[in-house]
Tab-separated table of C-alpha atoms and ligand atoms in Angstrom:
chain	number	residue	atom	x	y	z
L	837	UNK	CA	-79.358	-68.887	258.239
L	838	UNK	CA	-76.631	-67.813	256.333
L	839	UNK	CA	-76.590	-66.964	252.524
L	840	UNK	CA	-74.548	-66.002	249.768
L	841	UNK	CA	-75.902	-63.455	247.505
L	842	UNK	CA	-74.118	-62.935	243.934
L	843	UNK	CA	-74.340	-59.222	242.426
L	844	UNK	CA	-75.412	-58.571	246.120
L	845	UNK	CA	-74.120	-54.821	245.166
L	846	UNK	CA	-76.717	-55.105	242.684
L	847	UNK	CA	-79.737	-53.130	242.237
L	848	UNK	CA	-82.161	-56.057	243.179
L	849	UNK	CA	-78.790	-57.952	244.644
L	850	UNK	CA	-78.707	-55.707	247.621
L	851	UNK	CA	-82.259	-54.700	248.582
L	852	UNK	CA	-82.088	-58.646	248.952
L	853	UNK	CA	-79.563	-58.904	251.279
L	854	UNK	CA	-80.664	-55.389	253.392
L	855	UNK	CA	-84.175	-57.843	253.660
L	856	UNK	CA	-82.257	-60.881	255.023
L	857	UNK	CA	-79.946	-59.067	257.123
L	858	UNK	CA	-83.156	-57.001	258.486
L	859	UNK	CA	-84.439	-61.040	259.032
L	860	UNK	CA	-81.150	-61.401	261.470
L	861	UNK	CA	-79.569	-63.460	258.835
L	862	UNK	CA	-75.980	-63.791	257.658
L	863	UNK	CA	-75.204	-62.687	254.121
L	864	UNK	CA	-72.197	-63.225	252.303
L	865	UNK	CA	-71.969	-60.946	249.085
L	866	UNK	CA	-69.748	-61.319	245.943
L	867	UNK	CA	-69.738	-58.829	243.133
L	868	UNK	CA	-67.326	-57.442	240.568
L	869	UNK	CA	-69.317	-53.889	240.950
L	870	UNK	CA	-68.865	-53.963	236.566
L	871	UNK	CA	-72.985	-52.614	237.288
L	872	UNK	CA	-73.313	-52.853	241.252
L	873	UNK	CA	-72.058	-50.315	244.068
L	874	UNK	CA	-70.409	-50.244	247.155
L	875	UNK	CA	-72.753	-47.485	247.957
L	876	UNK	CA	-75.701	-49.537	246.924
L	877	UNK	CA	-75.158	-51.361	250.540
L	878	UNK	CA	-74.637	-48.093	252.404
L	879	UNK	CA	-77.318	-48.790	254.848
L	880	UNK	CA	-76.091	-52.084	256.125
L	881	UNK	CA	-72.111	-51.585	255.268
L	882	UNK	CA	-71.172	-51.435	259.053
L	883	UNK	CA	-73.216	-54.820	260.037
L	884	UNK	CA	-71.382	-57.854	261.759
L	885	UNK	CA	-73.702	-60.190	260.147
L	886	UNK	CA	-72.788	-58.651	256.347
L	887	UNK	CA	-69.492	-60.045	254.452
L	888	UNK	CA	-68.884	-58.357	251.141
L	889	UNK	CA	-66.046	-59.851	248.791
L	890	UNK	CA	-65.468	-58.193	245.474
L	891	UNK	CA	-64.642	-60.104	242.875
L	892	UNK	CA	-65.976	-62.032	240.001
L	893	UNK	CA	-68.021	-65.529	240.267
L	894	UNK	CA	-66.332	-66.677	236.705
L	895	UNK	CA	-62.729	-66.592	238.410
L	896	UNK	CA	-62.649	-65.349	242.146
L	897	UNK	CA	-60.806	-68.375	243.974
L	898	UNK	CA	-63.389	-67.926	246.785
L	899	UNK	CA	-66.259	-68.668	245.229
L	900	UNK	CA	-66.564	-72.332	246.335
L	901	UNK	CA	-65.616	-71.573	250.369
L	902	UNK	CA	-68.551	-68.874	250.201
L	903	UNK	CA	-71.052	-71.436	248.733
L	904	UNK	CA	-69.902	-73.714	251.054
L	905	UNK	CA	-70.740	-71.762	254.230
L	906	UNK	CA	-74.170	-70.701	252.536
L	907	UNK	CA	-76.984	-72.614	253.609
L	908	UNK	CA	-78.750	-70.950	250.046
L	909	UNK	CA	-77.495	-69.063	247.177
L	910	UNK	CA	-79.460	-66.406	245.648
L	911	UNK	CA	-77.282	-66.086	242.091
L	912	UNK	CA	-78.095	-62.593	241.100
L	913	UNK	CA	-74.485	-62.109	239.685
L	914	UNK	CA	-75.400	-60.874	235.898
L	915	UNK	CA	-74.948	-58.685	232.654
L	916	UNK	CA	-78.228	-56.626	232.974
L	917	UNK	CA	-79.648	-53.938	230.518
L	918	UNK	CA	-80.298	-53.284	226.693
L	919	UNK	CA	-77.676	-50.894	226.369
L	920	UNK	CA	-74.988	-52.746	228.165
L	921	UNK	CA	-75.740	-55.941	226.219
L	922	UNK	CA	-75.264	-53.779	223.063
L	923	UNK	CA	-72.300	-52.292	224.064
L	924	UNK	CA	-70.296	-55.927	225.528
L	925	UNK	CA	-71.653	-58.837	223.992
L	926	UNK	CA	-68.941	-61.068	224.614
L	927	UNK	CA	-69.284	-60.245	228.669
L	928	UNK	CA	-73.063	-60.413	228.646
L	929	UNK	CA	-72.567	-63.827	227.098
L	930	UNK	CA	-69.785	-64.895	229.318
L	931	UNK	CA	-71.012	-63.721	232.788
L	932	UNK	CA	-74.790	-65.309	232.265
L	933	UNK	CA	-73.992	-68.728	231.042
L	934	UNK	CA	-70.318	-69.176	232.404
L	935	UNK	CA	-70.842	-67.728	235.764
L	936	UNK	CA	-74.028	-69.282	236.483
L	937	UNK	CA	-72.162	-72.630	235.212
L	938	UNK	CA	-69.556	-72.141	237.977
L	939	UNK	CA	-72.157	-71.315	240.564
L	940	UNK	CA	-74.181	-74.324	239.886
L	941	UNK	CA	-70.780	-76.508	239.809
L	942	UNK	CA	-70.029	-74.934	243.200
L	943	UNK	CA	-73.459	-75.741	244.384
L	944	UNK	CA	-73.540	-79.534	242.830
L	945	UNK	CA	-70.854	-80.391	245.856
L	946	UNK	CA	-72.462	-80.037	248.832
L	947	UNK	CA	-76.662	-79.594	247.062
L	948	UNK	CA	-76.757	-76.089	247.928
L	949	UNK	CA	-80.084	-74.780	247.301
L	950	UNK	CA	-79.327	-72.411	244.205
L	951	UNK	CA	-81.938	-69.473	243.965
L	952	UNK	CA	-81.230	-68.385	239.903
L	953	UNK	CA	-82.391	-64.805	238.999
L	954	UNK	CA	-83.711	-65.017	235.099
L	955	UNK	CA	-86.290	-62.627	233.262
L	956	UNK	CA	-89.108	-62.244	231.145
L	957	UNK	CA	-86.573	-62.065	228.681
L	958	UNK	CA	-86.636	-65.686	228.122
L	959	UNK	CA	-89.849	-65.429	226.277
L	960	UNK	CA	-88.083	-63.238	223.559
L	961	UNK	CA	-90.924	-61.868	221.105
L	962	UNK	CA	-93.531	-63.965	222.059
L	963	UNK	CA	-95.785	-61.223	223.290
L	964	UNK	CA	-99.423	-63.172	223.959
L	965	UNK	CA	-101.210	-62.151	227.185
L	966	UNK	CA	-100.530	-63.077	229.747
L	967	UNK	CA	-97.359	-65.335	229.336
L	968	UNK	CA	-97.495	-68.433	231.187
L	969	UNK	CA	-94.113	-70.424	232.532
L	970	UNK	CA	-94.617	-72.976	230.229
L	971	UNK	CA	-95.299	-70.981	227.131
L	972	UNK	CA	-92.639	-70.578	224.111
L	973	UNK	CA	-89.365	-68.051	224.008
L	974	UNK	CA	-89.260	-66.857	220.453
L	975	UNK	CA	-86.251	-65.747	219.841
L	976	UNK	CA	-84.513	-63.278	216.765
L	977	UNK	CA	-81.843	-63.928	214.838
L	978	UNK	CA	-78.386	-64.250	216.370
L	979	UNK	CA	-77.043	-61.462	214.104
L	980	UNK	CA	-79.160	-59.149	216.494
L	981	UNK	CA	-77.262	-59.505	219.547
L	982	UNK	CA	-80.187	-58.207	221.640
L	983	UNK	CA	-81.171	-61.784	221.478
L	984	UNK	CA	-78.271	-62.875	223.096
L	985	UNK	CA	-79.227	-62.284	226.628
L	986	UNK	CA	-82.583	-63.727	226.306
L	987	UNK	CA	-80.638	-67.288	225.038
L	988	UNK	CA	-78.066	-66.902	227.853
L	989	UNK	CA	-80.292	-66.347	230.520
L	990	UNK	CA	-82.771	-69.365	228.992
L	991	UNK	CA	-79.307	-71.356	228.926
L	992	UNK	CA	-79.308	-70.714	232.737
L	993	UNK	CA	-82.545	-72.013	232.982
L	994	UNK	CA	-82.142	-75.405	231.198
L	995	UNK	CA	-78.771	-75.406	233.321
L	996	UNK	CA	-80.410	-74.978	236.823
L	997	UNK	CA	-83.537	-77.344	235.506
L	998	UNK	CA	-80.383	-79.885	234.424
L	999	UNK	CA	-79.010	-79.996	237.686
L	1000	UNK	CA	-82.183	-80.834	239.407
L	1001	UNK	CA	-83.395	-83.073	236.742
L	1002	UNK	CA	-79.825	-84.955	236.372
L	1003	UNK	CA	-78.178	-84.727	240.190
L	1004	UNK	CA	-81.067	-83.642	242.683
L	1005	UNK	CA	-79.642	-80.087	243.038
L	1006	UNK	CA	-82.253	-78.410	244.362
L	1007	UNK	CA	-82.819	-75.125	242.293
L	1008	UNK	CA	-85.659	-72.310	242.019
L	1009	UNK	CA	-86.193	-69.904	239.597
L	1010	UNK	CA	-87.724	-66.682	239.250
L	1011	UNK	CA	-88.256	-64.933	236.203
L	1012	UNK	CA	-88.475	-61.057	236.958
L	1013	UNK	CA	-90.614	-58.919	234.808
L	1014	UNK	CA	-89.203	-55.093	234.172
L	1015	UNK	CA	-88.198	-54.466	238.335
L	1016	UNK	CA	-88.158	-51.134	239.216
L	1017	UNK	CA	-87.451	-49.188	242.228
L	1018	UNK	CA	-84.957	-47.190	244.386
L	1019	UNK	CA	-80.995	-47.626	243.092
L	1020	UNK	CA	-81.568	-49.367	239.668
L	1021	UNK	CA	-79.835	-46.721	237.303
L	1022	UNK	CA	-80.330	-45.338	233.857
L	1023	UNK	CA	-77.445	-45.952	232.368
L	1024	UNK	CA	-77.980	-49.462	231.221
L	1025	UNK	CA	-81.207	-48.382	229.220
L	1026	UNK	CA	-83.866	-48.879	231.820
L	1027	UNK	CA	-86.823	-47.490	231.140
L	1028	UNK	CA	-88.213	-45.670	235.076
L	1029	UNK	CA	-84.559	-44.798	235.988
L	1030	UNK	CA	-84.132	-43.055	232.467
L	1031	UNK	CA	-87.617	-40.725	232.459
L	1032	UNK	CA	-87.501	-39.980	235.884
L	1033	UNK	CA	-84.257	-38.186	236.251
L	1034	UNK	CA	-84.895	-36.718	232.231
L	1035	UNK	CA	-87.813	-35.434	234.081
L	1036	UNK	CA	-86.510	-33.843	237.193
L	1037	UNK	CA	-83.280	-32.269	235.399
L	1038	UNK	CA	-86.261	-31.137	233.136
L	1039	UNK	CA	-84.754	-33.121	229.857
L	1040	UNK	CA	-86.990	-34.530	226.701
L	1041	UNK	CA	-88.110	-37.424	228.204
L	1042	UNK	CA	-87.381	-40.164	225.234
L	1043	UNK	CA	-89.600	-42.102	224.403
L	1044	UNK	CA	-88.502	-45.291	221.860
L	1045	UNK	CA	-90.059	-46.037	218.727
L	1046	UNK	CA	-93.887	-45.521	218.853
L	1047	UNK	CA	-94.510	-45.495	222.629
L	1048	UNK	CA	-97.416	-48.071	222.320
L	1049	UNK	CA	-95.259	-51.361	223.538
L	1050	UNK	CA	-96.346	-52.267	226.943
L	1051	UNK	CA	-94.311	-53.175	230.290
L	1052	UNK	CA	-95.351	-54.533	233.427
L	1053	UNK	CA	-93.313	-53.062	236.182
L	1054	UNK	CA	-92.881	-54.691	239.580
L	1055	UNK	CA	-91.953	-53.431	242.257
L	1056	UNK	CA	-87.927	-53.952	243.439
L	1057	UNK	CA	-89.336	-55.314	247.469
L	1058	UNK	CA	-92.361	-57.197	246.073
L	1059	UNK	CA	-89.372	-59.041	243.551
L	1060	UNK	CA	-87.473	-59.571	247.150
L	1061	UNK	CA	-90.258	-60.931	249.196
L	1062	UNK	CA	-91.242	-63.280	246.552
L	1063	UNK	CA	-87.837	-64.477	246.043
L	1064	UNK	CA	-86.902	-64.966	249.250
L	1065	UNK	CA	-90.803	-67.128	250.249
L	1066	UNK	CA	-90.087	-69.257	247.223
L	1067	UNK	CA	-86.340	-69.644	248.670
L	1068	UNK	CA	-88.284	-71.641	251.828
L	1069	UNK	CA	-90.933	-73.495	250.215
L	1070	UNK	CA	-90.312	-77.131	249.564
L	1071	UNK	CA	-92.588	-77.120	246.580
L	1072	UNK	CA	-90.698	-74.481	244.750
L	1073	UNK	CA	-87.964	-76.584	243.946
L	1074	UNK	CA	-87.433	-77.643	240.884
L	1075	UNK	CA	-89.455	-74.918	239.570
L	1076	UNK	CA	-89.872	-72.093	237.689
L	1077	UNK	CA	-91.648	-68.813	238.587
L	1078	UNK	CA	-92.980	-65.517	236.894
L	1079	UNK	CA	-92.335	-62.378	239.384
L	1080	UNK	CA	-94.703	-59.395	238.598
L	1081	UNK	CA	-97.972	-57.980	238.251
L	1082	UNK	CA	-100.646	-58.347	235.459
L	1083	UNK	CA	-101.142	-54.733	235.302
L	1084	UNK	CA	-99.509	-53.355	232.139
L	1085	UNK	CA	-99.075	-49.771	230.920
L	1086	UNK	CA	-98.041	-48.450	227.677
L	1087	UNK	CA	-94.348	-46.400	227.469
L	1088	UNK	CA	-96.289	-43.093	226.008
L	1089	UNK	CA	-98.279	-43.329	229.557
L	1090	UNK	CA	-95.655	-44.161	231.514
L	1091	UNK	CA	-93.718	-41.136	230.219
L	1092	UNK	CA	-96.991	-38.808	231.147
L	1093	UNK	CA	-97.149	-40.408	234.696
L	1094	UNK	CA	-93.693	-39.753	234.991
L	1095	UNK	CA	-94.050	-36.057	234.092
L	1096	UNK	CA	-96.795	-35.573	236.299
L	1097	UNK	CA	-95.854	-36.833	238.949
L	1098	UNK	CA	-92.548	-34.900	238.870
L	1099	UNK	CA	-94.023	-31.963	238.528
L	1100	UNK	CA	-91.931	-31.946	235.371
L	1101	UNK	CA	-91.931	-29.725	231.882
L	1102	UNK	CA	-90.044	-32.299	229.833
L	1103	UNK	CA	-91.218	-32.697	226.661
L	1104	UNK	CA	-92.139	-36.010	225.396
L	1105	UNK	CA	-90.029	-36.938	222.332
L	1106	UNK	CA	-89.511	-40.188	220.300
L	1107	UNK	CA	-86.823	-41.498	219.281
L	1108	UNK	CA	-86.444	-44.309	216.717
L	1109	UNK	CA	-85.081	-47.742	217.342
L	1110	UNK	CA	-82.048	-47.646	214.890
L	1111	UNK	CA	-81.084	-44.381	217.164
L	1112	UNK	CA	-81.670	-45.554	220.251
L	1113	UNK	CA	-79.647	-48.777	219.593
L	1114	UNK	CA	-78.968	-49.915	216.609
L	1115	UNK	CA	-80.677	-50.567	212.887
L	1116	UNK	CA	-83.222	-53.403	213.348
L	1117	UNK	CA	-83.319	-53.144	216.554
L	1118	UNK	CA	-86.169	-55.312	217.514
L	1119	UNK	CA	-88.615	-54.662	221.127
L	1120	UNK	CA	-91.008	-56.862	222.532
L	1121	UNK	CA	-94.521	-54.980	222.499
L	1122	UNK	CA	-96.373	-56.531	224.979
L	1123	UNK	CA	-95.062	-58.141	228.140
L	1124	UNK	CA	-97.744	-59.122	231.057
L	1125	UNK	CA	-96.966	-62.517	233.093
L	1126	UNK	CA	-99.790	-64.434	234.612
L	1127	UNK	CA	-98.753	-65.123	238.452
L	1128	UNK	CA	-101.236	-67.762	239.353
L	1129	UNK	CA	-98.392	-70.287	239.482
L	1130	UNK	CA	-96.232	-67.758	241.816
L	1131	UNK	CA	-99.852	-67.539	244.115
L	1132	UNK	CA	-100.848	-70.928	244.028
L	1133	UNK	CA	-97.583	-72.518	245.284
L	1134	UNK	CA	-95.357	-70.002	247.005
L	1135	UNK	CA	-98.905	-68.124	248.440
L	1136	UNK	CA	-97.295	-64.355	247.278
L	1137	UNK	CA	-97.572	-61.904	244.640
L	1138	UNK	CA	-96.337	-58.222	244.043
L	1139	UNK	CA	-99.094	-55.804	245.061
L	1140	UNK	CA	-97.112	-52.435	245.595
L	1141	UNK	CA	-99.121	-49.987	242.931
L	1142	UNK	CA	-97.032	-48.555	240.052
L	1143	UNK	CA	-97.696	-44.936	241.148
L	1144	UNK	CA	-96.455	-46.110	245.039
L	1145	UNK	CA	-93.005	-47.611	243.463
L	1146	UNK	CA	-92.814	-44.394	240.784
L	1147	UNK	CA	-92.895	-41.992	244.090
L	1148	UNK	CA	-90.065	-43.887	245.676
L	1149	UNK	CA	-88.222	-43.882	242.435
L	1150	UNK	CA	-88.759	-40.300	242.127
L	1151	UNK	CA	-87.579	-39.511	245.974
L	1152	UNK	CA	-84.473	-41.520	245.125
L	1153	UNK	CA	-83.685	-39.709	242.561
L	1154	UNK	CA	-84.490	-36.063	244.347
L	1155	UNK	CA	-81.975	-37.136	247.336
L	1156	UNK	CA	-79.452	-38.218	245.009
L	1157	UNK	CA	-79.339	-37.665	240.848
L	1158	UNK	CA	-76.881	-39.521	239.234
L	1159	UNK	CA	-75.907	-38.859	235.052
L	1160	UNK	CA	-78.198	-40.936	232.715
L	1161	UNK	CA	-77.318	-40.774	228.967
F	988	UDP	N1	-87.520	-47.237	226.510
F	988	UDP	C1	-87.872	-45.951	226.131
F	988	UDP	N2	-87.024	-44.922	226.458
F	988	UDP	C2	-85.861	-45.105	227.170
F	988	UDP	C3	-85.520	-46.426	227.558
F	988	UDP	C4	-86.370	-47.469	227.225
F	988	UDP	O1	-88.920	-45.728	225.503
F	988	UDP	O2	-85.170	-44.109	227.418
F	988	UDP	C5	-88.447	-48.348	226.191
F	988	UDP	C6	-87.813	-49.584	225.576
F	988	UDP	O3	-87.680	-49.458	224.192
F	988	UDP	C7	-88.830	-50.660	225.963
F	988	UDP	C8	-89.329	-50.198	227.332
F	988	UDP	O4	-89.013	-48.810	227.406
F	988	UDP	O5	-89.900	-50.684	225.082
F	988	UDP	C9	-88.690	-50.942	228.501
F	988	UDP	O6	-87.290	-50.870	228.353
F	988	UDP	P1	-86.280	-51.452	229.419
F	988	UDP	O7	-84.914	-51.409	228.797
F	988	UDP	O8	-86.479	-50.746	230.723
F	988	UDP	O9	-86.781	-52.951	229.639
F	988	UDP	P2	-86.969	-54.198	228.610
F	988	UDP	O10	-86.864	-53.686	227.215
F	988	UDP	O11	-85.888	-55.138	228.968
F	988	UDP	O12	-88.340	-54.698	228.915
């Protein structure tokens, strides 16, 4: 099989495509590295099977020969991260809803099976446990451009769901909660990335607002192997998926398992909202999805434990530390 993977320099992007290539597949990858990295596809760089293109899916004149060869896309291409959504709000908008507009346009010609990355993000502030595909995104005001991401990556959604709905395209999607592992970096505002390597260069660890909001993290492979099962499955299509674990833990505990498993010193400091970001800054406090749909159709979950992924994480970062801010 061959496949085209979009932000395949990515951080979930290209333990994807090391997976597929490991299957003996072909992967084609296209990315603008404005968040991925060459080096993030250092182990498989030399491979025959591996074609890497760097440019951007809203322009790149290649776009529609690569999803032509692909027997499935897997659109990863995106503006990822807190901080980076903060910082270009007109690129976060642009990338999510116009490049996943060209990819699905590409796609519509010859019904390309479109795999669409989207997030927990989509269900904004509602923070009832656990959150269920079908349950409500409430979403804040559009002065707080947080909010923006969550409505351009639930534009994506009713995009993909339009396609398949209007035209037969046959689309999946898999919303990701908090995905953590080896390669995703700090720098964006992501939570493990961000205390692990405060910990080992033996930093405050900063912890935002009150520490009490909750995550569920998932491990980065357990986010691959579910993607790529509900890739295959005929009964996926058309449908929409929550990818992570019902196991939740608070940011003050994360931030102690951190330290201890480091070996670290850091102190644990907090750090209000309007510093962190920006004055009425608003956080979700609870996010937990419930994966029976995920088990019952596409017959896989995410199992890794958070302590096995937070070891990796922390090896990662030993072998090679990279600058968070
Ligand atoms: N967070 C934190 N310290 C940091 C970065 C993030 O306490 O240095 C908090 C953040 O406010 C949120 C949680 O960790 O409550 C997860 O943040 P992340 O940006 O990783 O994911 P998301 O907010 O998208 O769930």
């Amino acid at each position: 099989m061959k496949a085209l993977v979009t932000g395949g320099a990515g951080f979930i992007g290209s333990h994807l495509t090391e997976t597929l290539l490991a299957e003996g597949h072909e992967v084609m990858v296209i990315d603008d590295l404005s968040t991925g990295r060459v080096e993030n596809l250092g182990a498989v760089v030399g491979s025959p099977r591996l074609l890497t293109h760097w440019g951007s899916i809203l322009e790149d004149e290649r776009l529609q020969e690569f999803v032509d060869e692909a027997q499935v896309v897997y659109h990863l291409a995106a503006a990822v991260g807190v901080r980076l959504i903060l910082e270009k709000p007109v690129e976060t908008i642009e990338t999510n809803v116009l490049g996943t507009d060209r990819v699905l346009r590409c796609a519509a010609k010859g019904q390309k099976k479109v795999v669409i990355a989207s997030t927990s993000e989509v269900y904004g502030k509602n923070d009832q446990v656990p959150l269920r595909e079908d349950d409500d995104g409430v979403f804040g005001p559009t002065v707080k451009s947080r909010w923006s991401y969550a409505c351009s990556k639930a534009i994506d959604e009713f995009l993909a769901l339009a396609y398949w709905k209007a035209h037969g395209l046959p689309v999946v999607i898999m919303r990701y909660f908090n995905t953590i592992g080896p390669r995703q970096t700090g720098q964006y505002g992501m939570v493990v990335p961000r205390f692990v390597q405060q910990a080992l260069a033996g930093r405050p660890i900063t912890v935002y607002g009150d520490g009490n909001q909750s995550r569920s993290f998932t491990d980065v492979a357990d986010a691959v192997a579910a993607t790529i099962a509900a890739s295959r499955h005929p009964k996926a299509v058309g449908e929409v998926f929550n990818v992570g674990t019902g196991r939740e833990i608070t940011i003050n505990e994360l931030a102690a398992l951190v330290r201890d498993l480091t070996g670290s010193r850091s102190e644990i400091v907090y750090v209000p909202y309007e510093q962190a970001y920006e004055g009425g800054f608003e956080d979700p406090r609870r996010r937990v999805p419930d994966v029976s749909k995920l088990r019952a159709i596409v017959g896989v979950v995410p199992q890794v434990e958070l302590v096995t992924t937070l070891r990796k994480v922390i090896e990662f970062s030993r072998a090679k530390p990279h600058p968070s801010r």
